[in-house]
mmCIF file of C-alpha atoms in Angstrom:
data_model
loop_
_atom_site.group_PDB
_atom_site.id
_atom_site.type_symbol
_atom_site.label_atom_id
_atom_site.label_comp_id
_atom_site.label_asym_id
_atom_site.label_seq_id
_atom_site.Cartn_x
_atom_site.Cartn_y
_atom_site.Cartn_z
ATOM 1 C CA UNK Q 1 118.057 105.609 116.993
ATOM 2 C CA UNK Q 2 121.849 105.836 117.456
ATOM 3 C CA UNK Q 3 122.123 102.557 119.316
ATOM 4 C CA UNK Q 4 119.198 100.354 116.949
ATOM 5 C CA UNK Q 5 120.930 98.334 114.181
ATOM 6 C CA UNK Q 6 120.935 98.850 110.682
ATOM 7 C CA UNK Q 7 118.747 96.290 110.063
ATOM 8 C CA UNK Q 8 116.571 96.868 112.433
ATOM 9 C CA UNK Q 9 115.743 100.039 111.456
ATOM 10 C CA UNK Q 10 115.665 98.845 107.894
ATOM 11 C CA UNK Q 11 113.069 96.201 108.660
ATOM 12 C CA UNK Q 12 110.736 98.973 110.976
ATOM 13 C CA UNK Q 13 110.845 101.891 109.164
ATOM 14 C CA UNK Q 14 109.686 102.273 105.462
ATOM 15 C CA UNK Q 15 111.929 103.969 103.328
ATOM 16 C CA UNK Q 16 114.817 103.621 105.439
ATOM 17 C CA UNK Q 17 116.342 101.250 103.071
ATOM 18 C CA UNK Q 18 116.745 104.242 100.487
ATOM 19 C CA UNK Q 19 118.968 106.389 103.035
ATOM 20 C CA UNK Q 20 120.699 103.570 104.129
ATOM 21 C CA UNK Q 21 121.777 103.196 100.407
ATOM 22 C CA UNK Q 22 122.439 106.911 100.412
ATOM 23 C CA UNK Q 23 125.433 107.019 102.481
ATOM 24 C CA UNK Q 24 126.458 103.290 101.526
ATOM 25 C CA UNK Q 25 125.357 101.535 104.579
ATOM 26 C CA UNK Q 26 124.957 97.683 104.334
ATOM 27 C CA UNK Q 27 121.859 96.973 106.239
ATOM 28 C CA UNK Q 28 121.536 93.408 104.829
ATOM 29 C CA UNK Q 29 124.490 91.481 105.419
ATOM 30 C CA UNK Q 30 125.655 93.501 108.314
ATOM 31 C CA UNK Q 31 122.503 94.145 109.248
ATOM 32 C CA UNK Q 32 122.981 93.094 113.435
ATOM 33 C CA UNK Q 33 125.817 96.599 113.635
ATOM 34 C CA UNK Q 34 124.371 99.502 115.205
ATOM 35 C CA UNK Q 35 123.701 102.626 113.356
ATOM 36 C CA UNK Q 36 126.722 104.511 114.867
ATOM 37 C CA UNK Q 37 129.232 101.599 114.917
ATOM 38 C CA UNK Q 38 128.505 101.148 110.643
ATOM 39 C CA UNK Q 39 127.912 104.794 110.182
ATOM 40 C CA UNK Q 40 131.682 105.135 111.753
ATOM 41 C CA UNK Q 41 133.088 102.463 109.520
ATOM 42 C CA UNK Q 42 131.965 104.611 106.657
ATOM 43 C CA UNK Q 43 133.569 107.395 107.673
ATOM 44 C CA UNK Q 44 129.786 108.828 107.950
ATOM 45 C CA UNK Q 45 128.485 111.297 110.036
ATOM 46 C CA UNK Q 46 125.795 109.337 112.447
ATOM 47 C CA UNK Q 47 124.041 112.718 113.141
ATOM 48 C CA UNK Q 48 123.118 113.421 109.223
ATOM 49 C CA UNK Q 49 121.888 109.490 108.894
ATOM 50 C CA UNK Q 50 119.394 110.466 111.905
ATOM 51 C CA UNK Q 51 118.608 113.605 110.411
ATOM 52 C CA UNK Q 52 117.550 112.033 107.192
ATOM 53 C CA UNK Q 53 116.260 108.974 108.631
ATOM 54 C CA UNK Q 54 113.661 111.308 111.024
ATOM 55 C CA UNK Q 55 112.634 113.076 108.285
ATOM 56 C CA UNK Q 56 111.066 109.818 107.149
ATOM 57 C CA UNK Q 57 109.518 109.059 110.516
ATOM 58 C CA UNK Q 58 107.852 112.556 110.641
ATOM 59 C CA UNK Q 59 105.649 111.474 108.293
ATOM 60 C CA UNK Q 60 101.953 111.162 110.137
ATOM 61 C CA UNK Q 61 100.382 107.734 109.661
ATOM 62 C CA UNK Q 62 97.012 109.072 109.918
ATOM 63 C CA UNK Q 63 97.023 113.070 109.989
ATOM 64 C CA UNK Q 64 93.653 114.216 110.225
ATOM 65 C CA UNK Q 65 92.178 115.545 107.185
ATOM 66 C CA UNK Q 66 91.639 119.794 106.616
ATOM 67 C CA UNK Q 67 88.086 120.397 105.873
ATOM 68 C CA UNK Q 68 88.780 123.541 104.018
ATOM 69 C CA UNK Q 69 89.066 122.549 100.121
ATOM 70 C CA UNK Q 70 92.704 124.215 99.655
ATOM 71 C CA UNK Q 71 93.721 122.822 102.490
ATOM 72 C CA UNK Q 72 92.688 119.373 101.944
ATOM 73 C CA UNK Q 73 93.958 119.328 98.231
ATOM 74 C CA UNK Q 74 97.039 120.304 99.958
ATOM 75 C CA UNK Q 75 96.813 117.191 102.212
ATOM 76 C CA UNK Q 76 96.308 115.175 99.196
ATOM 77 C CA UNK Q 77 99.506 116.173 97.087
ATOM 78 C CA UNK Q 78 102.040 116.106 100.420
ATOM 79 C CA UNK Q 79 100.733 113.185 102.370
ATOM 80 C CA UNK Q 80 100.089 111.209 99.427
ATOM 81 C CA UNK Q 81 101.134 112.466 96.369
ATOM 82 C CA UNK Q 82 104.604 112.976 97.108
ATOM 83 C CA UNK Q 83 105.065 110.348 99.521
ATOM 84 C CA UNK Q 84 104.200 107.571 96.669
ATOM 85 C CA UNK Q 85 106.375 109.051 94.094
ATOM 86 C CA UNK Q 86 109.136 109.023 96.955
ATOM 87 C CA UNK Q 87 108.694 105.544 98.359
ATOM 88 C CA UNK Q 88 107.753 102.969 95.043
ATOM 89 C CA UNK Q 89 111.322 103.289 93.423
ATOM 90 C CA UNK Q 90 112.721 101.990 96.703
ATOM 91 C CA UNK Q 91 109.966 99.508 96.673
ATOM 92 C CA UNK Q 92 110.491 98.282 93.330
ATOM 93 C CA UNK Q 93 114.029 97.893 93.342
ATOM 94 C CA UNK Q 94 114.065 95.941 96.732
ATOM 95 C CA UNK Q 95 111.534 93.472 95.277
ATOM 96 C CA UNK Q 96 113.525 93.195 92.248
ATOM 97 C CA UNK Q 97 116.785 92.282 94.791
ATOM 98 C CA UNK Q 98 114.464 89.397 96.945
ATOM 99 C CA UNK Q 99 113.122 88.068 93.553
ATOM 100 C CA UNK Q 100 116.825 87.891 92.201
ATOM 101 C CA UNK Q 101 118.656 86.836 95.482
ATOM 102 C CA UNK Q 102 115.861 84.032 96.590
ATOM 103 C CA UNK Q 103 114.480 82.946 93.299
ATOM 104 C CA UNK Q 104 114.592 79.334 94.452
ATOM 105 C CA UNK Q 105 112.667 80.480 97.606
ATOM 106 C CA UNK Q 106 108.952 78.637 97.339
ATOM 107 C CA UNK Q 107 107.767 81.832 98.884
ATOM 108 C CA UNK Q 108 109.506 84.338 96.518
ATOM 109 C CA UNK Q 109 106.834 86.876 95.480
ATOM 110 C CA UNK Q 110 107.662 86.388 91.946
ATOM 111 C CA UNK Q 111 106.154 89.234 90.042
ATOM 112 C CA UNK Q 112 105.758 91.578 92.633
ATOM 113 C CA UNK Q 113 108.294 93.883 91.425
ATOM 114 C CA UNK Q 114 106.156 93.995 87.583
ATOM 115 C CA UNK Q 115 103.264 94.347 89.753
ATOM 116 C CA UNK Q 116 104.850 97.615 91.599
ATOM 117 C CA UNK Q 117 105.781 99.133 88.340
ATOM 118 C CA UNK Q 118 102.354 98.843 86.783
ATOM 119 C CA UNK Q 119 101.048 100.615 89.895
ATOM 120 C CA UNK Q 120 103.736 103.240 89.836
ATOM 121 C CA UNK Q 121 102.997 104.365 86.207
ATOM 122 C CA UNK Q 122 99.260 103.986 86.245
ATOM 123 C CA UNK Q 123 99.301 105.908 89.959
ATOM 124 C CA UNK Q 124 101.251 108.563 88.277
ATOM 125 C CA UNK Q 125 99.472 109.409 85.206
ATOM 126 C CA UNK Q 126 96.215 109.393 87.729
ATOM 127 C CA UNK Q 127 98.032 111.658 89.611
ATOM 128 C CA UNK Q 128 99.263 114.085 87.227
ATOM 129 C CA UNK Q 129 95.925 114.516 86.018
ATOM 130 C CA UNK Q 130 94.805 115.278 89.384
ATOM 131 C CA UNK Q 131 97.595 118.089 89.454
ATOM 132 C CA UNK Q 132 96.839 119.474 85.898
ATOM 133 C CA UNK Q 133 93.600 119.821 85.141
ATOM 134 C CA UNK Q 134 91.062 118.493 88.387
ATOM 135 C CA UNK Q 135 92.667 120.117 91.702
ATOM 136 C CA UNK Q 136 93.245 123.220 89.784
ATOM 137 C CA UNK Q 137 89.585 123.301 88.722
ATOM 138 C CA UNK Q 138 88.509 122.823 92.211
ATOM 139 C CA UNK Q 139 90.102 126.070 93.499
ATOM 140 C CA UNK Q 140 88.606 127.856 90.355
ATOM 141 C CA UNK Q 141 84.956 130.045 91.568
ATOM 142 C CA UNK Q 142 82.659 128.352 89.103
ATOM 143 C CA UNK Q 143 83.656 124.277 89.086
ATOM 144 C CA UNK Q 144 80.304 122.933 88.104
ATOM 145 C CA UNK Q 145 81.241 120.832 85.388
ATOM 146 C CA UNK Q 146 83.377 118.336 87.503
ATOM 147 C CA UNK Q 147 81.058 115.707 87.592
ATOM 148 C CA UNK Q 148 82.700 114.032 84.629
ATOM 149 C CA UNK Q 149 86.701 113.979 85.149
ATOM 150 C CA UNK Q 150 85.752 112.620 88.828
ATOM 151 C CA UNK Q 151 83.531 109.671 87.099
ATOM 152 C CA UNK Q 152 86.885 108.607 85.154
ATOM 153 C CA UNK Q 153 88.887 109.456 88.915
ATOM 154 C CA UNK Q 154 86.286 107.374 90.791
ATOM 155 C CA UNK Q 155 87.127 104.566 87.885
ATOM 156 C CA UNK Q 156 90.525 104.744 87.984
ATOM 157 C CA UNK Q 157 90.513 104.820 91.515
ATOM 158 C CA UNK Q 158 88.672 101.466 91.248
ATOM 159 C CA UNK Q 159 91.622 100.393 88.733
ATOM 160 C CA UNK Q 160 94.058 101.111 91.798
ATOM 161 C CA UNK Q 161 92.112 99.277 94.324
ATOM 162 C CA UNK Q 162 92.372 96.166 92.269
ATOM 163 C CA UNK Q 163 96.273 96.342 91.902
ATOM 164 C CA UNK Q 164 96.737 96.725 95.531
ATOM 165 C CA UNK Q 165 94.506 93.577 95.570
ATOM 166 C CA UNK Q 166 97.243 91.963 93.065
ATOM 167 C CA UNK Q 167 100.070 93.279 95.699
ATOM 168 C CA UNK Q 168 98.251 91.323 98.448
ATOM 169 C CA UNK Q 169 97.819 87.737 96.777
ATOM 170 C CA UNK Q 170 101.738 87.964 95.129
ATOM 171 C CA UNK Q 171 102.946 88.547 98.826
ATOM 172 C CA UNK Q 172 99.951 85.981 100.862
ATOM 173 C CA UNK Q 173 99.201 89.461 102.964
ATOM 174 C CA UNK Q 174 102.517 90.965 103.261
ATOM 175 C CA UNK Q 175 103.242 87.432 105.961
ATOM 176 C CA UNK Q 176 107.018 87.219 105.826
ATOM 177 C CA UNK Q 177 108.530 83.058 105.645
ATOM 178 C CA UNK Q 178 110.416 81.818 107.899
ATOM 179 C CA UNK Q 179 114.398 83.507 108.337
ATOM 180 C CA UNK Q 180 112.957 86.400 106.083
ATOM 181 C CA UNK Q 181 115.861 88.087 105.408
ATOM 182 C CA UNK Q 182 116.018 92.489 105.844
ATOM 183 C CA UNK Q 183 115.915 93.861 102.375
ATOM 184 C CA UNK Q 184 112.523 90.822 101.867
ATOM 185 C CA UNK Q 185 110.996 92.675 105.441
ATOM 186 C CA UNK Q 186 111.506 96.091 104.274
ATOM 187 C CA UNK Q 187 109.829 95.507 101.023
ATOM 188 C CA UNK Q 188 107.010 93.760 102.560
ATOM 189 C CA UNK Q 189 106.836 96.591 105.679
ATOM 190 C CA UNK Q 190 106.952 99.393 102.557
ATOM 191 C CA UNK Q 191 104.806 97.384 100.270
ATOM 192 C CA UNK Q 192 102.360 97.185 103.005
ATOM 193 C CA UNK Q 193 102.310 100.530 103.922
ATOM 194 C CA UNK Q 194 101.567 101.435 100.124
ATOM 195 C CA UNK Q 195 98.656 99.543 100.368
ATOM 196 C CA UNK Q 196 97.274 101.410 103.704
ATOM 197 C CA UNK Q 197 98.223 104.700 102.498
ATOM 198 C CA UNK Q 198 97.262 104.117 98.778
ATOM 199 C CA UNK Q 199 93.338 103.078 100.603
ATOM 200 C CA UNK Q 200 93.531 106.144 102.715
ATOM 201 C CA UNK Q 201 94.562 108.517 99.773
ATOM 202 C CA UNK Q 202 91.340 107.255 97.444
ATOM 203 C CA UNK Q 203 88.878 107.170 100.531
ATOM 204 C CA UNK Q 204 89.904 110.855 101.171
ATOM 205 C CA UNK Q 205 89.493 111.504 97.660
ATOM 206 C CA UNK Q 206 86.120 109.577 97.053
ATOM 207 C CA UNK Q 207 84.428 110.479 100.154
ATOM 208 C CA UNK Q 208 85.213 113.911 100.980
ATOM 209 C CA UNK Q 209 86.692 115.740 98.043
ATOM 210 C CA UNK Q 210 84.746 114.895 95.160
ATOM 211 C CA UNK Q 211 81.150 114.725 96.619
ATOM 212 C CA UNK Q 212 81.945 118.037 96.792
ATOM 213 C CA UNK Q 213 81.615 118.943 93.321
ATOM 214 C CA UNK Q 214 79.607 116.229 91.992
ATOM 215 C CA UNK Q 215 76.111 117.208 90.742
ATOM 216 C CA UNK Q 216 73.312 115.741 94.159
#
């Protein structure tokens, strides 16, 4: 990690972008300066940037799924939950910067960034009533009457799937032009991940949780 540059790391790992910002390290137009070297000229300390930046890589890309119900709700809120609130600000104020800087670019992703925020406040008043009122319920002895809040879940859930088909046509599949430059590949690395994870999160939720407590 020490010896990768800036931008490298910017451009392969999502949410880097957000430390890098964090201790005031340009990974853009110094992007080709290796982590030590720029965390130096900052009078940073290079070991705290790892630190922080391998707290984003611990993160499991697919960690498999706890069958008990506690457990698994548990999943749910820190492997998905959590990391989406973390990870769309970033997202949405990089694709504010590549709409801004390349605006003349025919490639742009022009309303990605509106896109991002729709999901963000639609994902988090779906989430918050997962927290509130449905997982709660779930853990409760008697949860028989579920079958309802997880229709309007399982519609909402549809809602989401059709934003993160929005994401997909703005950006032509997250396929970067041409002399892309970092801040446009870490949006489209984080944006993609959003959409994995985001597909993972509902299919967990959908197939495994909520059959669970829907009437057969």
């Amino acid at each position: 990690m020490h010896l990768r540059t800036v931008g490298d790391i910017a451009a392969t790992l999502p949410g880097a972008t957000a430390i890098f910002r964090r201790f005031r390290l340009d990974f853009c137009c110094r992007g080709n300066v290796p982590l030590d070297e720029a965390a130096r000229a900052r009078g940073v300390d290079t070991a705290e940037v790892v630190r922080a930046l391998d707290g984003l890589a611990s993160v499991p890309e697919a960690a498999p799924a706890p069958q008990d119900t506690a457990l698994l709700i548990h999943h749910i809120l820190s492997r998905y939950h959590d990391v989406h609130r973390r990870e769309l600000p970033e997202l949405i104020r990089l694709s504010r910067k590549v709409e801004s800087v390349h605006a003349d670019h025919p490639r742009v992703p022009h309303g990605l960034a509106d896109a991002l925020t729709e999901v963000q406040a639609e994902l988090e008043a779906h989430m918050c009533k997962e927290e509130t009122i449905l997982f709660p319920a779930m853990q409760q002895p008697l949860a028989d009457w579920l079958s309802g809040p997880i229709a309007q879940m399982r519609h909402e859930h549809n809602d989401h799937g059709a934003q993160l088909r929005r994401l997909e046509e703005l950006t032509g599949d997250f396929e970067l032009p041409e002399g892309a430059c970092r801040s446009w590949q870490a949006l489209y690395l984080g944006a993609a991940k959003l959409v994995h994870d985001l597909m993972e999160h509902i299919h967990l939720e959908n197939n495994v949780l909520f059959p669970r407590y829907e009437q057969p």
